[in-house]
mmCIF file of C-alpha atoms in Angstrom:
data_model
loop_
_atom_site.group_PDB
_atom_site.id
_atom_site.type_symbol
_atom_site.label_atom_id
_atom_site.label_comp_id
_atom_site.label_asym_id
_atom_site.label_seq_id
_atom_site.Cartn_x
_atom_site.Cartn_y
_atom_site.Cartn_z
ATOM 1 C CA MET A 739 -0.080 0.174 0.002
ATOM 2 C CA ASN A 740 1.663 3.287 -0.936
ATOM 3 C CA ASP A 741 1.151 6.449 0.919
ATOM 4 C CA ALA A 742 -1.887 7.562 -1.003
ATOM 5 C CA GLU A 743 -3.634 4.615 -0.413
ATOM 6 C CA LYS A 744 -2.972 4.923 3.695
ATOM 7 C CA THR A 745 -4.125 8.418 3.285
ATOM 8 C CA ALA A 746 -7.171 7.426 2.261
ATOM 9 C CA CYS A 747 -8.026 4.444 4.829
ATOM 10 C CA ILE A 748 -7.214 6.969 7.474
ATOM 11 C CA SER A 749 -10.737 8.234 8.689
ATOM 12 C CA PRO A 750 -11.079 11.760 9.582
ATOM 13 C CA VAL A 751 -10.647 12.979 13.301
ATOM 14 C CA ARG A 752 -13.366 15.656 14.552
ATOM 15 C CA LEU A 753 -11.749 19.052 15.405
ATOM 16 C CA GLY A 754 -13.338 21.643 17.098
ATOM 17 C CA TYR A 755 -12.670 25.149 17.181
ATOM 18 C CA SER A 756 -10.194 24.459 20.438
ATOM 19 C CA SER A 757 -8.350 21.591 18.639
ATOM 20 C CA GLN A 758 -4.560 23.079 18.105
ATOM 21 C CA PHE A 759 -2.003 21.974 15.742
ATOM 22 C CA LYS A 760 0.606 23.110 13.881
ATOM 23 C CA PHE A 761 1.231 24.291 10.472
ATOM 24 C CA LYS A 762 2.620 26.875 7.760
ATOM 25 C CA CYS A 763 2.661 27.464 4.515
ATOM 26 C CA HIS A 764 5.560 29.451 2.072
ATOM 27 C CA PRO A 765 7.417 29.787 -1.119
ATOM 28 C CA GLY A 766 9.855 27.856 0.488
ATOM 29 C CA VAL A 767 7.981 24.949 1.702
ATOM 30 C CA SER A 768 8.872 21.991 -1.159
ATOM 31 C CA CYS A 769 5.575 20.862 -1.308
ATOM 32 C CA PHE A 770 4.546 25.373 -2.757
ATOM 33 C CA THR A 771 1.388 25.116 -4.636
ATOM 34 C CA GLN A 772 1.128 20.915 -5.402
ATOM 35 C CA CYS A 773 -2.253 21.673 -3.145
ATOM 36 C CA CYS A 774 -3.769 23.821 -6.043
ATOM 37 C CA ARG A 775 -3.435 20.384 -8.246
ATOM 38 C CA GLY A 776 -5.859 18.367 -8.969
ATOM 39 C CA ILE A 777 -8.484 20.552 -6.554
ATOM 40 C CA ASN A 778 -12.705 20.245 -6.622
ATOM 41 C CA ILE A 779 -13.807 23.881 -5.438
ATOM 42 C CA ILE A 780 -17.562 24.432 -4.585
ATOM 43 C CA LEU A 781 -17.302 27.845 -5.003
ATOM 44 C CA THR A 782 -19.962 30.356 -2.691
ATOM 45 C CA PRO A 783 -21.613 32.673 -2.922
ATOM 46 C CA PHE A 784 -19.082 35.185 -1.559
ATOM 47 C CA ASP A 785 -16.595 33.693 -3.776
ATOM 48 C CA ILE A 786 -17.871 34.650 -7.087
ATOM 49 C CA ILE A 787 -18.562 38.339 -5.814
ATOM 50 C CA GLN A 788 -14.952 38.588 -4.523
ATOM 51 C CA MET A 789 -13.554 36.808 -7.630
ATOM 52 C CA LYS A 790 -16.010 38.634 -10.382
ATOM 53 C CA ASN A 791 -14.831 41.677 -8.849
ATOM 54 C CA ARG A 792 -11.324 41.201 -8.464
ATOM 55 C CA LEU A 793 -11.278 40.028 -12.134
ATOM 56 C CA GLY A 794 -12.887 43.494 -13.451
ATOM 57 C CA LEU A 795 -15.378 40.598 -14.659
ATOM 58 C CA SER A 796 -19.304 40.461 -14.341
ATOM 59 C CA SER A 797 -20.599 37.255 -13.075
ATOM 60 C CA ARG A 798 -22.120 36.116 -15.966
ATOM 61 C CA GLU A 799 -18.873 36.237 -17.789
ATOM 62 C CA PHE A 800 -17.215 34.968 -14.516
ATOM 63 C CA LEU A 801 -19.336 32.084 -15.110
ATOM 64 C CA ALA A 802 -18.582 31.455 -18.330
ATOM 65 C CA ILE A 803 -14.722 31.707 -17.928
ATOM 66 C CA TYR A 804 -13.802 30.173 -14.988
ATOM 67 C CA THR A 805 -16.233 27.355 -13.885
ATOM 68 C CA GLU A 806 -18.619 24.570 -14.246
ATOM 69 C CA PRO A 807 -22.032 23.337 -13.444
ATOM 70 C CA HIS A 808 -22.965 20.500 -11.264
ATOM 71 C CA MET A 809 -25.807 19.315 -9.227
ATOM 72 C CA LEU A 810 -24.798 19.663 -5.665
ATOM 73 C CA GLU A 811 -25.184 15.590 -4.385
ATOM 74 C CA LYS A 812 -28.142 14.700 -2.195
ATOM 75 C CA THR A 813 -29.901 18.170 -2.877
ATOM 76 C CA ASP A 814 -30.913 18.885 -6.342
ATOM 77 C CA LEU A 815 -29.569 21.833 -6.562
ATOM 78 C CA PRO A 816 -27.095 23.547 -8.804
ATOM 79 C CA MET A 817 -23.558 24.670 -7.989
ATOM 80 C CA VAL A 818 -20.812 25.503 -9.274
ATOM 81 C CA THR A 819 -17.001 24.807 -8.985
ATOM 82 C CA LEU A 820 -13.679 25.945 -9.750
ATOM 83 C CA LYS A 821 -12.706 25.228 -14.082
ATOM 84 C CA LEU A 822 -8.677 23.523 -13.807
ATOM 85 C CA LEU A 823 -6.704 23.975 -16.325
ATOM 86 C CA ASP A 824 -6.040 21.310 -19.402
ATOM 87 C CA ASP A 825 -2.875 20.594 -18.461
ATOM 88 C CA GLU A 826 -1.027 17.822 -16.912
ATOM 89 C CA ARG A 827 -1.361 19.107 -13.258
ATOM 90 C CA GLU A 828 -5.284 19.943 -13.684
ATOM 91 C CA SER A 829 -3.623 23.414 -12.278
ATOM 92 C CA CYS A 830 -5.651 25.915 -10.508
ATOM 93 C CA PRO A 831 -5.660 29.132 -13.440
ATOM 94 C CA PHE A 832 -4.973 31.353 -10.740
ATOM 95 C CA VAL A 833 -1.352 29.581 -9.506
ATOM 96 C CA LYS A 834 1.479 30.489 -11.151
ATOM 97 C CA ASP A 835 4.870 28.360 -10.446
ATOM 98 C CA GLY A 836 7.261 30.112 -7.680
ATOM 99 C CA GLU A 837 4.352 32.602 -7.469
ATOM 100 C CA GLY A 838 1.619 31.042 -5.797
ATOM 101 C CA CYS A 839 -1.866 32.391 -5.960
ATOM 102 C CA ILE A 840 -2.440 35.304 -8.322
ATOM 103 C CA ILE A 841 -5.756 35.576 -6.199
ATOM 104 C CA TYR A 842 -4.609 35.123 -2.903
ATOM 105 C CA GLU A 843 -6.519 38.419 -0.904
ATOM 106 C CA ASP A 844 -9.657 37.329 -3.057
ATOM 107 C CA ARG A 845 -9.184 33.783 -2.718
ATOM 108 C CA PRO A 846 -12.235 31.053 -2.548
ATOM 109 C CA THR A 847 -13.465 29.721 0.670
ATOM 110 C CA SER A 848 -12.127 25.436 0.888
ATOM 111 C CA CYS A 849 -8.313 27.448 -0.216
ATOM 112 C CA ARG A 850 -9.071 29.692 2.842
ATOM 113 C CA TYR A 851 -9.837 26.634 4.755
ATOM 114 C CA TYR A 852 -6.915 23.940 4.010
ATOM 115 C CA PRO A 853 -5.459 22.176 5.150
ATOM 116 C CA LEU A 854 -8.311 21.998 7.061
ATOM 117 C CA GLY A 855 -12.012 20.577 5.916
ATOM 118 C CA THR A 856 -15.698 20.655 6.835
ATOM 119 C CA ALA A 857 -17.653 18.279 7.481
ATOM 120 C CA THR A 858 -20.595 20.483 7.812
ATOM 121 C CA LEU A 859 -22.037 23.180 5.147
ATOM 122 C CA GLN A 860 -24.093 24.621 8.014
ATOM 123 C CA HIS A 861 -22.514 27.867 10.108
ATOM 124 C CA LYS A 862 -25.439 29.156 11.710
ATOM 125 C CA GLU A 863 -25.047 30.374 15.015
ATOM 126 C CA GLY A 864 -26.200 27.826 17.687
ATOM 127 C CA ALA A 865 -26.491 24.902 15.002
ATOM 128 C CA ASP A 866 -23.413 23.108 16.484
ATOM 129 C CA ASP A 867 -21.092 24.891 18.721
ATOM 130 C CA GLU A 868 -18.279 22.339 18.717
ATOM 131 C CA GLY A 869 -18.046 22.611 14.920
ATOM 132 C CA PHE A 870 -16.777 19.905 12.689
ATOM 133 C CA PHE A 871 -13.504 19.898 11.523
ATOM 134 C CA PHE A 872 -11.013 17.636 9.984
ATOM 135 C CA PHE A 873 -7.467 17.775 8.358
ATOM 136 C CA ILE A 874 -7.114 16.992 4.602
ATOM 137 C CA ASN A 875 -4.126 14.962 4.803
ATOM 138 C CA GLU A 876 -2.032 14.582 1.411
ATOM 139 C CA PRO A 877 1.036 12.776 1.901
ATOM 140 C CA HIS A 878 2.678 15.734 -0.331
ATOM 141 C CA CYS A 879 1.880 18.138 2.058
ATOM 142 C CA LYS A 880 4.935 19.568 4.072
ATOM 143 C CA GLY A 881 3.240 22.567 5.842
ATOM 144 C CA PHE A 882 2.437 20.269 8.884
ATOM 145 C CA GLU A 883 6.375 19.744 9.314
ATOM 146 C CA GLU A 884 6.568 23.979 9.979
ATOM 147 C CA ASP A 885 6.464 25.895 12.515
ATOM 148 C CA GLY A 886 3.463 27.577 13.400
ATOM 149 C CA ASP A 887 1.280 27.088 16.286
ATOM 150 C CA TRP A 888 -3.143 27.685 16.078
ATOM 151 C CA THR A 889 -6.800 26.856 17.197
ATOM 152 C CA VAL A 890 -8.974 25.665 14.786
ATOM 153 C CA ALA A 891 -10.488 29.318 15.753
ATOM 154 C CA GLU A 892 -7.314 30.861 14.924
ATOM 155 C CA TRP A 893 -6.740 29.443 11.667
ATOM 156 C CA ARG A 894 -10.444 30.885 10.558
ATOM 157 C CA GLU A 895 -10.025 34.228 11.715
ATOM 158 C CA ASP A 896 -6.545 34.306 10.576
ATOM 159 C CA GLN A 897 -7.250 32.927 6.431
ATOM 160 C CA GLY A 898 -10.901 35.144 6.742
ATOM 161 C CA VAL A 899 -13.185 31.782 7.062
ATOM 162 C CA ASP A 900 -15.221 33.177 9.880
ATOM 163 C CA LEU A 901 -16.025 36.440 7.977
ATOM 164 C CA ARG A 902 -17.240 34.451 4.571
ATOM 165 C CA ASP A 903 -19.076 31.790 6.912
ATOM 166 C CA GLU A 904 -21.211 34.544 8.159
ATOM 167 C CA ILE A 905 -21.774 36.200 4.582
ATOM 168 C CA ASN A 906 -22.381 32.644 3.227
ATOM 169 C CA ARG A 907 -24.442 31.506 6.397
ATOM 170 C CA GLU A 908 -27.782 31.979 4.874
ATOM 171 C CA TRP A 909 -27.114 30.067 1.925
ATOM 172 C CA THR A 910 -25.459 27.156 3.496
ATOM 173 C CA ASP A 911 -28.681 26.937 4.911
ATOM 174 C CA LEU A 912 -30.546 26.726 2.100
ATOM 175 C CA VAL A 913 -28.421 23.484 1.251
ATOM 176 C CA VAL A 914 -28.225 21.968 4.190
ATOM 177 C CA ARG A 915 -32.531 22.058 4.196
ATOM 178 C CA LYS A 916 -32.970 20.873 1.152
ATOM 179 C CA ARG A 917 -30.371 18.231 2.166
ATOM 180 C CA SER A 918 -32.896 17.470 4.864
ATOM 181 C CA PHE A 919 -35.779 16.205 2.249
ATOM 182 C CA PRO A 920 -37.103 13.153 1.171
ATOM 183 C CA PRO A 921 -35.296 12.406 -2.310
ATOM 184 C CA ASN A 922 -38.795 12.343 -3.801
ATOM 185 C CA ILE A 923 -39.443 16.194 -3.548
ATOM 186 C CA LYS A 924 -37.977 17.747 -6.163
ATOM 187 C CA LEU A 925 -37.486 21.370 -7.158
ATOM 188 C CA THR A 926 -38.938 22.630 -10.083
ATOM 189 C CA GLU A 927 -36.639 23.303 -12.684
ATOM 190 C CA LYS A 928 -37.642 27.468 -12.477
ATOM 191 C CA ALA A 929 -37.207 26.953 -8.739
ATOM 192 C CA LYS A 930 -33.478 25.915 -9.537
ATOM 193 C CA LYS A 931 -33.031 28.620 -12.064
ATOM 194 C CA MET A 932 -33.494 31.036 -8.800
ATOM 195 C CA PHE A 933 -31.752 29.298 -6.798
ATOM 196 C CA PHE A 934 -28.424 29.850 -9.603
ATOM 197 C CA LEU A 935 -29.209 33.208 -10.302
ATOM 198 C CA VAL A 936 -29.392 34.419 -6.709
ATOM 199 C CA SER A 937 -26.433 32.266 -5.707
ATOM 200 C CA TYR A 938 -23.802 33.079 -8.559
ATOM 201 C CA ASP A 939 -25.338 35.601 -11.052
ATOM 202 C CA ILE A 940 -25.417 38.452 -9.059
ATOM 203 C CA ASP A 941 -24.974 40.759 -11.639
ATOM 204 C CA LYS A 942 -28.391 38.998 -13.729
ATOM 205 C CA PHE A 943 -30.010 39.297 -10.243
ATOM 206 C CA LYS A 944 -29.438 42.551 -10.021
ATOM 207 C CA GLU A 945 -30.980 43.625 -13.129
ATOM 208 C CA PHE A 946 -33.742 41.279 -12.037
ATOM 209 C CA VAL A 947 -34.346 42.851 -9.041
ATOM 210 C CA PHE A 948 -34.499 46.188 -10.155
ATOM 211 C CA GLU A 949 -35.588 46.010 -14.045
ATOM 212 C CA SER A 950 -38.283 44.000 -14.234
ATOM 213 C CA SER A 951 -41.457 43.941 -12.098
ATOM 214 C CA PHE A 952 -40.115 42.677 -9.358
ATOM 215 C CA LEU A 953 -40.211 45.833 -6.681
ATOM 216 C CA LYS A 954 -43.438 46.582 -8.239
ATOM 217 C CA ARG A 955 -44.864 42.924 -6.562
ATOM 218 C CA ILE A 956 -43.206 42.851 -3.360
ATOM 219 C CA ASP A 957 -43.552 45.450 -1.235
ATOM 220 C CA VAL A 958 -39.970 46.588 0.022
ATOM 221 C CA ASP A 959 -39.220 49.754 1.645
ATOM 222 C CA GLY A 960 -37.138 52.651 0.030
ATOM 223 C CA ALA A 961 -33.977 52.241 2.195
ATOM 224 C CA THR A 962 -33.557 48.557 1.793
ATOM 225 C CA VAL A 963 -33.447 49.311 -1.610
ATOM 226 C CA GLU A 964 -31.209 51.928 -1.783
ATOM 227 C CA LYS A 965 -29.339 49.604 -0.008
ATOM 228 C CA ILE A 966 -29.061 46.729 -2.807
ATOM 229 C CA LYS A 967 -28.784 48.798 -5.284
ATOM 230 C CA GLN A 968 -25.223 50.203 -4.136
ATOM 231 C CA ASP A 969 -24.062 47.250 -1.946
ATOM 232 C CA GLU A 970 -23.731 43.371 -3.670
ATOM 233 C CA ILE A 971 -23.489 41.611 -0.481
ATOM 234 C CA ALA A 972 -27.015 43.571 0.942
ATOM 235 C CA LEU A 973 -27.779 42.479 -2.195
ATOM 236 C CA LEU A 974 -27.012 39.062 -1.557
ATOM 237 C CA LYS A 975 -28.583 38.453 1.445
ATOM 238 C CA PHE A 976 -32.216 40.149 0.562
ATOM 239 C CA GLY A 977 -32.325 37.594 -2.208
ATOM 240 C CA LEU A 978 -31.256 34.971 -0.254
ATOM 241 C CA GLU A 979 -33.899 35.396 2.283
ATOM 242 C CA TRP A 980 -36.451 36.397 -0.196
ATOM 243 C CA LEU A 981 -35.642 32.771 -1.891
ATOM 244 C CA LYS A 982 -35.963 31.222 1.902
ATOM 245 C CA ALA A 983 -39.102 32.428 1.832
ATOM 246 C CA VAL A 984 -40.332 31.518 -1.960
ATOM 247 C CA LEU A 985 -38.793 27.866 -1.372
ATOM 248 C CA PHE A 986 -39.783 27.316 1.829
ATOM 249 C CA LYS A 987 -43.386 28.836 2.044
ATOM 250 C CA GLU A 988 -41.461 30.739 5.130
ATOM 251 C CA THR A 989 -44.335 34.053 5.772
ATOM 252 C CA ASP A 990 -43.713 37.338 4.784
ATOM 253 C CA PRO A 991 -40.994 37.543 2.445
ATOM 254 C CA GLU A 992 -40.676 40.838 2.058
ATOM 255 C CA GLN A 993 -40.048 41.396 5.591
ATOM 256 C CA GLN A 994 -37.520 38.589 5.663
ATOM 257 C CA ALA A 995 -34.813 40.529 2.474
ATOM 258 C CA SER A 996 -35.153 43.766 4.244
ATOM 259 C CA ASN A 997 -34.297 42.910 7.214
ATOM 260 C CA ALA A 998 -31.474 40.737 5.546
ATOM 261 C CA ALA A 999 -30.277 43.502 3.626
ATOM 262 C CA ASP A 1000 -30.423 45.302 7.394
ATOM 263 C CA ARG A 1001 -27.488 42.875 8.502
#
């Protein structure tokens, strides 16, 4: 059994926020950027906003150039992953040999978590106070041999995933709730398209809100309208609360969306 096969046999050890570990990644590590090859990175709504703005693209342009669509397992929901280069190593399009990630400040949430994985998509306050994290055991990674002492909570704060999990929490809640549905309960194609629009194509969703009859059919206060017109994060939260009300038939979708934009 080779090292890779041994690693595959290791069951994840549950880590909590206070769990401690040693890790450091830098250009001097022999495996630098190897973890950026042959990867499967699910992009979150906030990832899309940050990355498309970094590159000066519309959300539709970014989706067309840098992502691949899939159906998320056990949810029947559309999602997108980062499209890898068609080279021998299946490299991330944003990693350069010797340089590392050229969009490092706006890298995806999954990249920020590494070398940790999270065993739940749920990040709502009080949903799982201990969290469920684990190490991504890759035999090539030498970062564990470097000096760098962390707790899981410290690592999340340092890498900025705590902020991203907070922004994405309504989206992750939608995914988890749909995952809990019986397999025979399916969303309509229209509902799936709306989930995709709100989650990933924020520029097109903005057009939908302001250039269709949307605001004539839903009573939204003026302050909220101005906020979501100027702030993409507020627009995302507004859309997710509205989507939750539509998909799960919750009451007062207008009020929920207005409250979300105020957070």
